[in-house]
Structures are given as C-alpha cells and as structure tokens.
mmCIF file of C-alpha atoms and ligand atoms in Angstrom:
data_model
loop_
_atom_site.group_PDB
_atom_site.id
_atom_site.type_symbol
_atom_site.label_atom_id
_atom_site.label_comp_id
_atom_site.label_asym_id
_atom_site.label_seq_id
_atom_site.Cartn_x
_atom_site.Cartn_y
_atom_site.Cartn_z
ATOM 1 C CA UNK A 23 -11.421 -17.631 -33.906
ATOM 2 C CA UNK A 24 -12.541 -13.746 -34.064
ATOM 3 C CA UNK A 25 -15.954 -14.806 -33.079
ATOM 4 C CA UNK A 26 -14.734 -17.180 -30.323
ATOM 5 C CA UNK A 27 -12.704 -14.394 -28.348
ATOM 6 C CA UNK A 28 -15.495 -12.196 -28.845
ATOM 7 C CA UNK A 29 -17.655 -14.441 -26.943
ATOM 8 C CA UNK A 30 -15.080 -14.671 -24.111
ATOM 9 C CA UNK A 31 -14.848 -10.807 -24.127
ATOM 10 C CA UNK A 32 -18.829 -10.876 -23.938
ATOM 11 C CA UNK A 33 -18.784 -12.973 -20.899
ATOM 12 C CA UNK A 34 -15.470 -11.437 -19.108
ATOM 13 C CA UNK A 35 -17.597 -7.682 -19.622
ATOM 14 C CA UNK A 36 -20.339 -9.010 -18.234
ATOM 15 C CA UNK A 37 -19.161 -10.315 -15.161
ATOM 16 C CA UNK A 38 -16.723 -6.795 -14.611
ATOM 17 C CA UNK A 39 -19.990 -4.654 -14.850
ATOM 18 C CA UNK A 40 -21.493 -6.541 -11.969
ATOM 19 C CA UNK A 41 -18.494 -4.718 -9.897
ATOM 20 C CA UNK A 42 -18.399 -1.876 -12.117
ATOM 21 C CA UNK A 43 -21.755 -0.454 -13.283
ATOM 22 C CA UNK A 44 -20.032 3.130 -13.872
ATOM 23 C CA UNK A 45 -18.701 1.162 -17.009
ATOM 24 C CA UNK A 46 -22.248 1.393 -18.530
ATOM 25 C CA UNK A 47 -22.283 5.165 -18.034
ATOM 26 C CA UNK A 48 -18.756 5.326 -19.676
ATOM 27 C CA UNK A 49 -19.842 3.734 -22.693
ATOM 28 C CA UNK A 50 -22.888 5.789 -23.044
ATOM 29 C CA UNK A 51 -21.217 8.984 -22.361
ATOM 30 C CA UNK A 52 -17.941 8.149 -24.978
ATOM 31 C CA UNK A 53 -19.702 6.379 -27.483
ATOM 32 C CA UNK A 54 -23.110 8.096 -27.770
ATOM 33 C CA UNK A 55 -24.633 3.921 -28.498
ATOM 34 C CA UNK A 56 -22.095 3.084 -30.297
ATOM 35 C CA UNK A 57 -19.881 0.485 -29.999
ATOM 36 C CA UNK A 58 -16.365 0.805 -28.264
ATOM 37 C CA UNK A 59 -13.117 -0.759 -29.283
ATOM 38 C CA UNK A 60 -11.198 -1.545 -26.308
ATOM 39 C CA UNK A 61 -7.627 -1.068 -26.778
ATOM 40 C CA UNK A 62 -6.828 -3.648 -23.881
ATOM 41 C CA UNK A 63 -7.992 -5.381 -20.729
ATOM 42 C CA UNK A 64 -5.844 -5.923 -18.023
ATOM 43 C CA UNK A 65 -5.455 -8.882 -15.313
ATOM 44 C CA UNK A 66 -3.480 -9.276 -11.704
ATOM 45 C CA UNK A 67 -2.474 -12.814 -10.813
ATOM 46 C CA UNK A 68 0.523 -14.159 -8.193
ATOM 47 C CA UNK A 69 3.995 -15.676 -9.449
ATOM 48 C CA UNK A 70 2.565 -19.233 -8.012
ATOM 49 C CA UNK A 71 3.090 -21.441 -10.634
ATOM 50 C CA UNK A 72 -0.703 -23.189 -10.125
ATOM 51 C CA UNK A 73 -1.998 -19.555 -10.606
ATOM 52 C CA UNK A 74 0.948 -17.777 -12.517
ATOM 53 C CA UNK A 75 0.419 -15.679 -15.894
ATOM 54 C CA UNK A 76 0.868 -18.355 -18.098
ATOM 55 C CA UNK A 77 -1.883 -20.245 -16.656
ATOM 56 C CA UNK A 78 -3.745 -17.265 -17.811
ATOM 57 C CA UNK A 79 -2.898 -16.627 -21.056
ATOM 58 C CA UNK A 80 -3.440 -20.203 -21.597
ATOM 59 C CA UNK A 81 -6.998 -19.727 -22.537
ATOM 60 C CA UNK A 82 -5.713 -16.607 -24.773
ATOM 61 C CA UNK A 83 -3.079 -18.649 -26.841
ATOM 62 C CA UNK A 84 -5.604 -21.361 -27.321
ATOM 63 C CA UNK A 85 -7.819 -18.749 -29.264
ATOM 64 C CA UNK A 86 -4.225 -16.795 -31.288
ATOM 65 C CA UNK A 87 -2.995 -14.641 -28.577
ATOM 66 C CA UNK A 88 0.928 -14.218 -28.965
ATOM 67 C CA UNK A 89 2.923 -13.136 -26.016
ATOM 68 C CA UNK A 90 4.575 -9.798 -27.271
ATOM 69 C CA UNK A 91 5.925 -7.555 -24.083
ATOM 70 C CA UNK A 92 7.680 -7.940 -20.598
ATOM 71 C CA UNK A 93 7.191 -5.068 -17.758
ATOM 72 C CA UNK A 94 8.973 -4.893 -14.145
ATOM 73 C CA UNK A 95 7.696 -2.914 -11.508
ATOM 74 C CA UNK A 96 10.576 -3.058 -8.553
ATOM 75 C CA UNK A 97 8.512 -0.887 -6.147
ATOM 76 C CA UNK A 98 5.302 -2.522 -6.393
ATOM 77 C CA UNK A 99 7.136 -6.270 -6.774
ATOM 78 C CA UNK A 100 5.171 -7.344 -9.788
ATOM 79 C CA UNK A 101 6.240 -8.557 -12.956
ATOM 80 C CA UNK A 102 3.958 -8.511 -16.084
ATOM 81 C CA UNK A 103 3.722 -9.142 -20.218
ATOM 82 C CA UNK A 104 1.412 -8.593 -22.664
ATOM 83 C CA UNK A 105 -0.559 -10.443 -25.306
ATOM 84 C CA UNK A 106 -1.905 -9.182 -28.622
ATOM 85 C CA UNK A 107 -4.284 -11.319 -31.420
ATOM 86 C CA UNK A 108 -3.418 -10.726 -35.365
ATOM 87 C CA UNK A 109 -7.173 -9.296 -35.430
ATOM 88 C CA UNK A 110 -6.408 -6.244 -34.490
ATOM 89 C CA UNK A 111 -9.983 -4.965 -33.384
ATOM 90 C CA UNK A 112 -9.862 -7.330 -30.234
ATOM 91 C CA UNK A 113 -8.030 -6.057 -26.682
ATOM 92 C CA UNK A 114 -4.630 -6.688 -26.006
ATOM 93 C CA UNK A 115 -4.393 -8.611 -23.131
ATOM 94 C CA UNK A 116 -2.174 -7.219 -20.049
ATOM 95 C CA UNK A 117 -1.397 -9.765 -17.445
ATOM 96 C CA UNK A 118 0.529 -8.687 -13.758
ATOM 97 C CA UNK A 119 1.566 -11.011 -11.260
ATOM 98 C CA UNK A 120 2.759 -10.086 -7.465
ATOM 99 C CA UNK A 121 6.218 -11.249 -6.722
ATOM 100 C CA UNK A 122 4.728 -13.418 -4.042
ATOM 101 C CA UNK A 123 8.161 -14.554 -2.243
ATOM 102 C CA UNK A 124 9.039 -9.939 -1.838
ATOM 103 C CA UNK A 125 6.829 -10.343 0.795
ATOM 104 C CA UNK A 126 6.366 -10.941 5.046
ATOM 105 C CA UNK A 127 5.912 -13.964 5.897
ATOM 106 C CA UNK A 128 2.420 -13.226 7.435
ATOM 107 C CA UNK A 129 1.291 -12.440 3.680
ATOM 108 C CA UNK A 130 3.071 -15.316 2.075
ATOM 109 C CA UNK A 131 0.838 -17.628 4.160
ATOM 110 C CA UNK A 132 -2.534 -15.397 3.568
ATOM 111 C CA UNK A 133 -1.688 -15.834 -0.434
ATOM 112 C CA UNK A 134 -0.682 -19.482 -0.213
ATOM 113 C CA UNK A 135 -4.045 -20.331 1.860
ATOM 114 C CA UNK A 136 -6.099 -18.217 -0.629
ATOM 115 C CA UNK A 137 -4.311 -20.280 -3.991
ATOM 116 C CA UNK A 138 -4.614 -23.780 -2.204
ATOM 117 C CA UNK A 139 -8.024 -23.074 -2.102
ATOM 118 C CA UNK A 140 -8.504 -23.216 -5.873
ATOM 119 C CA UNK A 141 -9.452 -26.133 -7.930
ATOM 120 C CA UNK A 142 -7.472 -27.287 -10.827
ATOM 121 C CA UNK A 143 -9.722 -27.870 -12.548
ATOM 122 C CA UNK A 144 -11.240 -24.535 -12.341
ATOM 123 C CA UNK A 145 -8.085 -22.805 -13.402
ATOM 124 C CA UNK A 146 -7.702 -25.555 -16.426
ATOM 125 C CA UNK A 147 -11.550 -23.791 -17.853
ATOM 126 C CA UNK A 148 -11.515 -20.423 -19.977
ATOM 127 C CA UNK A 149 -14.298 -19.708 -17.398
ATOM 128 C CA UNK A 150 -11.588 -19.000 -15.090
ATOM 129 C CA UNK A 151 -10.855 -15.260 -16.682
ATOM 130 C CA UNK A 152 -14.100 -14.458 -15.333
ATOM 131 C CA UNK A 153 -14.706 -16.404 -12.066
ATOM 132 C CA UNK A 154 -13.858 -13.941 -8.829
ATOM 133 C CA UNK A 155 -12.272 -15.779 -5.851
ATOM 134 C CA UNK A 156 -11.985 -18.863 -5.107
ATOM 135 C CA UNK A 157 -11.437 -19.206 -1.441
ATOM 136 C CA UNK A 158 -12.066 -17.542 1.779
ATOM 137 C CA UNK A 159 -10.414 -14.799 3.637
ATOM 138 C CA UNK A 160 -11.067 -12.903 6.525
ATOM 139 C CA UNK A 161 -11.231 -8.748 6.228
ATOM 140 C CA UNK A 162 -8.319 -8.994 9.370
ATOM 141 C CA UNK A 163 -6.472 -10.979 6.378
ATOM 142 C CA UNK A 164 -7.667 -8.379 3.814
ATOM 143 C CA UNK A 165 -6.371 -5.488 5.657
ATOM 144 C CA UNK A 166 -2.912 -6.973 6.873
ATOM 145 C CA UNK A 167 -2.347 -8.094 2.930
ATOM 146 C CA UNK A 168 -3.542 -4.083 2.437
ATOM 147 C CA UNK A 169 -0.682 -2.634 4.106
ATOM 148 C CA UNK A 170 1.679 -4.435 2.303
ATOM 149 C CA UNK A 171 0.274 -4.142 -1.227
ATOM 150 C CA UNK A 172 -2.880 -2.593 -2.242
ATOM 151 C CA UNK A 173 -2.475 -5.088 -5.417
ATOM 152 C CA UNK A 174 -2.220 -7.908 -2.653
ATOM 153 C CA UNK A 175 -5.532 -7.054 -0.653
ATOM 154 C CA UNK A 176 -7.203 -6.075 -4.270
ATOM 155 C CA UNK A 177 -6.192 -10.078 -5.421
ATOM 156 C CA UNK A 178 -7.463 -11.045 -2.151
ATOM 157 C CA UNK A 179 -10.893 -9.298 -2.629
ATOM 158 C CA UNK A 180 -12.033 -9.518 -6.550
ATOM 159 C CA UNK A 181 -9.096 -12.218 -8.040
ATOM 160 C CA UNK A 182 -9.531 -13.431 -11.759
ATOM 161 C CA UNK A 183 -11.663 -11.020 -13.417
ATOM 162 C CA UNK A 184 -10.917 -8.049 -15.589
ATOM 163 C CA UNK A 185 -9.436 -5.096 -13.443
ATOM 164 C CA UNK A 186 -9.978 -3.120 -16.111
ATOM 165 C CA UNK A 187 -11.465 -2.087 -19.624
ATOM 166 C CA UNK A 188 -10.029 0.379 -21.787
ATOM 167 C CA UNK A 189 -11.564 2.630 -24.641
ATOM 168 C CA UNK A 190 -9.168 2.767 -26.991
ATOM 169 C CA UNK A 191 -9.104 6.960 -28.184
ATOM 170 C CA UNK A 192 -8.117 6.295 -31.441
ATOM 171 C CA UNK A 193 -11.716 4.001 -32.798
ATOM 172 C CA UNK A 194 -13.999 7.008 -31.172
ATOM 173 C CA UNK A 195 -16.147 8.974 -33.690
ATOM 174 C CA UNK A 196 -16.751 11.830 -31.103
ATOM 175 C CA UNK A 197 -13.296 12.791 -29.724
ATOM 176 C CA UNK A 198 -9.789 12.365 -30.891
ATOM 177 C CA UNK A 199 -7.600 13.976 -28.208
ATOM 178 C CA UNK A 200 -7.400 12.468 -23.839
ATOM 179 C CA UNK A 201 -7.778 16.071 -22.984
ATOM 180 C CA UNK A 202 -11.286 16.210 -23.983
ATOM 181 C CA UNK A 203 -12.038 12.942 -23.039
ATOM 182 C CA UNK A 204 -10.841 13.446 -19.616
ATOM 183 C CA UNK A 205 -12.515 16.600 -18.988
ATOM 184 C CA UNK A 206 -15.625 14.935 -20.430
ATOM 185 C CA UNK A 207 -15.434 12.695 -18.218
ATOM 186 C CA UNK A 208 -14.956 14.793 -15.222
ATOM 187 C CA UNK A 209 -18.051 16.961 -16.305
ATOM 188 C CA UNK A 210 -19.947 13.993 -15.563
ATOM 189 C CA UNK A 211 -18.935 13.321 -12.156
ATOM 190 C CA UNK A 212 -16.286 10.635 -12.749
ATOM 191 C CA UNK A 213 -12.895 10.832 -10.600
ATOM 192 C CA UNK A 214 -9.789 10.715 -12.689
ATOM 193 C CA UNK A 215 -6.616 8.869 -11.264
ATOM 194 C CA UNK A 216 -4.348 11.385 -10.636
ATOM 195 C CA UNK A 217 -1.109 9.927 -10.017
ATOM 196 C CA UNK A 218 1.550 11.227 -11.690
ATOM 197 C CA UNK A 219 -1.085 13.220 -13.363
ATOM 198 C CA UNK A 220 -4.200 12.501 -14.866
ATOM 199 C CA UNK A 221 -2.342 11.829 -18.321
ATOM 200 C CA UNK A 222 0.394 9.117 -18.069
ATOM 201 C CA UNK A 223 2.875 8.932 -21.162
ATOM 202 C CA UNK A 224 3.114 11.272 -24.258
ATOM 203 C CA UNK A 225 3.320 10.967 -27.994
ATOM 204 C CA UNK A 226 6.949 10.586 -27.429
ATOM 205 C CA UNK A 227 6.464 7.441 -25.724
ATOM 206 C CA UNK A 228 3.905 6.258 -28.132
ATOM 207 C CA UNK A 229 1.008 6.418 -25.729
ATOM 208 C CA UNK A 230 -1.125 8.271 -23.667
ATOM 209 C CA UNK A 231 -3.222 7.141 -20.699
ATOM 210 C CA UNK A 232 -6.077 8.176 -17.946
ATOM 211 C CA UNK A 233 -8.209 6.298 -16.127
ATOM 212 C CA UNK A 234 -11.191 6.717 -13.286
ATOM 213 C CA UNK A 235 -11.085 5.635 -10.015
ATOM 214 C CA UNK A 236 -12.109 2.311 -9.272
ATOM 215 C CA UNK A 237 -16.155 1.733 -8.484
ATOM 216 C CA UNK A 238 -16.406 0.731 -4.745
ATOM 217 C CA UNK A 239 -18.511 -2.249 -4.111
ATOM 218 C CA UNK A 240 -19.260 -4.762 -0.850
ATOM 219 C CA UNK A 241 -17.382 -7.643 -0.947
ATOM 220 C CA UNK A 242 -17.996 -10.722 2.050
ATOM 221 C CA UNK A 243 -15.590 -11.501 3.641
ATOM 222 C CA UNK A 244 -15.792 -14.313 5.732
ATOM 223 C CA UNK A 245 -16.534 -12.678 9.009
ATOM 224 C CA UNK A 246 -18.115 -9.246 7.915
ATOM 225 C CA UNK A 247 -18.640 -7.433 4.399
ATOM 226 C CA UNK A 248 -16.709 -4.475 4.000
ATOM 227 C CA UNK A 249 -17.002 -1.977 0.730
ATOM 228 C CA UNK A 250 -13.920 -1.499 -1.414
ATOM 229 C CA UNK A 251 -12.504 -0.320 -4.368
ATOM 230 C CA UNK A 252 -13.696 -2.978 -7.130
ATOM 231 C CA UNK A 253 -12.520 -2.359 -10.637
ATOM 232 C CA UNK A 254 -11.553 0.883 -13.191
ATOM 233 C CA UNK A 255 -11.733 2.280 -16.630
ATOM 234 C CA UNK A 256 -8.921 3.357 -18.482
ATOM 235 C CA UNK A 257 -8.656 5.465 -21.757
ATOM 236 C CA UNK A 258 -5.667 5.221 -24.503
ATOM 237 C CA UNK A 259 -4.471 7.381 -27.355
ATOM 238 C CA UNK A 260 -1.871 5.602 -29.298
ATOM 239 C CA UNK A 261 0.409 7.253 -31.431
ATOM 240 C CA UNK A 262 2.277 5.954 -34.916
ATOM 241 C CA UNK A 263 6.087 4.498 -35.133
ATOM 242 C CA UNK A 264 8.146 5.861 -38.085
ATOM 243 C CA UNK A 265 6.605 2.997 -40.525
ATOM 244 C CA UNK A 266 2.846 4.163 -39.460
ATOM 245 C CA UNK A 267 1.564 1.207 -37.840
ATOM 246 C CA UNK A 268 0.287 2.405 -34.214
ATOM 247 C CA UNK A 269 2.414 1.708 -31.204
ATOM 248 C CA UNK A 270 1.177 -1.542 -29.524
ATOM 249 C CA UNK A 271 2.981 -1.767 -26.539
ATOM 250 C CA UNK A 272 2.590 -0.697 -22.296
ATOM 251 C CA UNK A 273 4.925 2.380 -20.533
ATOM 252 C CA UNK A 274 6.093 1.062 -17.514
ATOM 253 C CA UNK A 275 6.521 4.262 -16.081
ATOM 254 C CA UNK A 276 2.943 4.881 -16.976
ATOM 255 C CA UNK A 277 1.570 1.635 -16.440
ATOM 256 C CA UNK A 278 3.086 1.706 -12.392
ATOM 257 C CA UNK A 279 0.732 4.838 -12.012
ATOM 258 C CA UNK A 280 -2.265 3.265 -13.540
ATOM 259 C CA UNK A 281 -1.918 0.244 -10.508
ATOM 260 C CA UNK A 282 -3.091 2.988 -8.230
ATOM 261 C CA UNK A 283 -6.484 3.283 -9.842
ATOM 262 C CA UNK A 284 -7.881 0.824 -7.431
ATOM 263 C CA UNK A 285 -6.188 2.434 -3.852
ATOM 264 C CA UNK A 286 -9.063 3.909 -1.819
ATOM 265 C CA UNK A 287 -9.911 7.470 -2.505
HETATM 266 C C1 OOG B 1040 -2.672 -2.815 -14.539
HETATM 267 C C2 OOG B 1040 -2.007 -1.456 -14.628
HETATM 268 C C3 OOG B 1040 -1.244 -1.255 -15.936
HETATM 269 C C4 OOG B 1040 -1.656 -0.232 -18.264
HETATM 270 O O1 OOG B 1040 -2.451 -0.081 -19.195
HETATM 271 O O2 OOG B 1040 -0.535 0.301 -18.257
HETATM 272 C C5 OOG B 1040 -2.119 -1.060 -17.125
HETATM 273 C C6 OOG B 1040 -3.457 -3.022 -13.285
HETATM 274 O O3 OOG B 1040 -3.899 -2.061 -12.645
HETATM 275 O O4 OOG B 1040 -3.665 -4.190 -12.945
HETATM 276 O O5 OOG B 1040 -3.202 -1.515 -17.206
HETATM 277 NI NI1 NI B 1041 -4.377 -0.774 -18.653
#
C-alpha cells in the first residue's frame, strides 16, 4: 500500500512543480538534498456531488486513507475534512470544497458549465488528483468568479491538482523552530503569507503554520492567457497532546488565513 501512495504522491509532485518550480528551490534550501516529509497536501474542489470531496478521497480510501476531521469556513463558504494513512510518514490529505449554492447566480452557472464539462470517467481514475481543468472558461468568466471568491477563480484556473505541499518542521535535520525557517526563507527571496501574520496557530493549539506566496504562472484561457497566482508552499511545526503522540489535526482559524496564499500579491 505504502509504496502505492508513494507513487501517487510521485506523480501528484510532479505535475504541482510544473506550476510551481519555486518548490524545487524550497526543497533545496530546507533540506540541503535530503529528502522532505510532507506533513500534508491540500486540495479545493466544489460541493457538486459529480465533483464533491468524496469523489476525491475516493482514490485515497482505496489506498488506507481514513477520513479523520471536519472544518467550516462561513466567510469564505467552504466546507472541508481531512484524511490521514496509518503510515504515518505519508501526507495527510486536506480536501476544501466551495459552497457552490452561497453564491450569484452569474457564478453558479460559470461553475456548473465548468463541472459539466468533465468526464466521468475521468473523475472515476486516481489520475484525476493530478489532471488540471477539464473544461473551458473565458478570463471575463475568470475575473467575474474572482470577485466573488478568489478560491472560485483559483478552481476555475488550476482545478484538481495539489494547491499545496507542506514540509512538515518536525522530520527536518537542519531546523527545529518556524521562526528560523521563515526567516530562512525570506533571506532567500521567498514572500511569506502574511495574513494574520506570517505564523498561524501556536503550541497551544497544537500547530504552527507559514507559507509563501503562491508562484504566478500563465494560464489560457479561452480567449487570451493571463498570468496568475498558481500554487504555494506551506511549513508545519506540530506540537505533542498530553499522551505524546503529535497533534494531527487542521486550525480553522489558521487554516482560513492559509486560503489567502494564492490572492494576488
Ligand atoms: C487550504 C488552506 C488550509 C491548512 O493547512 O490549514 C490548509 C487551501 O488553501 O486550499 O491547507
Ligand atoms: Ni495546508
């Protein structure tokens, strides 16, 4: 099973560096060569039930994901959960979805259009957790969605890849604390989110998170290309309950914050 999910991973990271190349230069700079753990990876998805989260973490339960958390975000209108694996060296798996039916009209219709669009069949493949879009959409569509909900327009330009990676603190040899990590980081000419500050959470909630702001890359859009923010990198220290074991779950409070990571600059 281990090797099977790894093999996924493999193939999701692959196709989130062709968005992201700034992920390469994270790696290098945090793990000096070495390997990274990733504490999680996180993806977006709409509350239509051909494209909701379950028909995402589908392709995770077949391979021993477990559903373990549930998140609301009123503000933003999403609704999420997370999914964790008994081996404990592969990502949790954090899974949003817009609360599609929150919004106008005019971007109910742009969303429905863009979902028709997809083939079953393509949503019924593992594949799909690392496939982009499926349809067409127009950058007037892009931007209307955009004022609504950067998550929206974000769907609408990138959908079902990872949105993000995330070193997980804890595994590195070279640092222990998100101080230095951040300021690391910075040194090297990488743009922390700093929404609600550049660290979200605290040992008291368990965890602590940062993350960079998203790459920007050119996406086409059916009548012109335009270039956006693509996808992030986040970083998390987690901290031990009473019986030792390390926390395992999201912050809401934190987590809403982190969302931002892909707004433009
Ligand atoms: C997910 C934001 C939440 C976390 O670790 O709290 C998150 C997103 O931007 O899609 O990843
Ligand atoms: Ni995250």
């Amino acid at each position: 099973m281990t090797t099977q999910v790894k093999a996924l991973f493999d193939k999701i990271w692959d196709n989130y560096l062709t968005v992201t190349p700034s992920a390469k230069n994270v790696h290098q700079l945090l793990g000096s060569g070495n390997d990274l753990i990733n504490d999680h990876v996180a993806y977006r998805t709409f509350n239509i039930d051909k494209v909701c989260i379950g028909k995402l973490s589908a392709h995770l339960e077949a391979l021993g994901y477990v559903e373990k958390g549930e998140y609301n975000f009123e503000a933003k209108k999403l609704y999420a959960k997370h999914f964790e694996h008994a081996d404990n060296t592969l990502p949790k798996v954090f899974i949003s979805q817009l609360l599609v039916e929150e919004f106008s009209d005019e971007a109910q219709t742009i969303i429905r259009k863009m979902v028709d669009q997809i083939d079953e069949k393509a949503i019924a493949d593992e594949s799909f957790l690392y496939s982009g879009t499926h349809w067409q959409v127009s950058s007037e569509d892009y931007k209307a969605l955009l004022a609504e909900s950067e998550y929206a327009a974000w769907m609408a330009a990138w959908g079902y890849r990872a949105n993000h990676f995330t070193v997980s603190i804890n595994h590195l040899q070279n640092y222990n604390d998100i101080e230095t990590v951040n300021q690391t980081l910075k040194d090297a000419g990488f743009v922390l989110n700093a929404s609600g500050g550049e660290i979200k959470g605290d040992p008291q909630v368990k965890l602590e998170q940062s993350s960079t702001m998203a790459d920007q890359a050119v996406v086409e859009f059916s009548d012109r290309a335009l270039e956006i923010p693509s996808c992030f990198y986040e970083f998390a220290k987690r901290y031990p309950l009473e019986d030792g074991t390390l926390y395992t779950g999201f912050v809401a409070a934190s987590a809403d914050k982190i969302f931002e990571s892909t707004n433009a600059a």
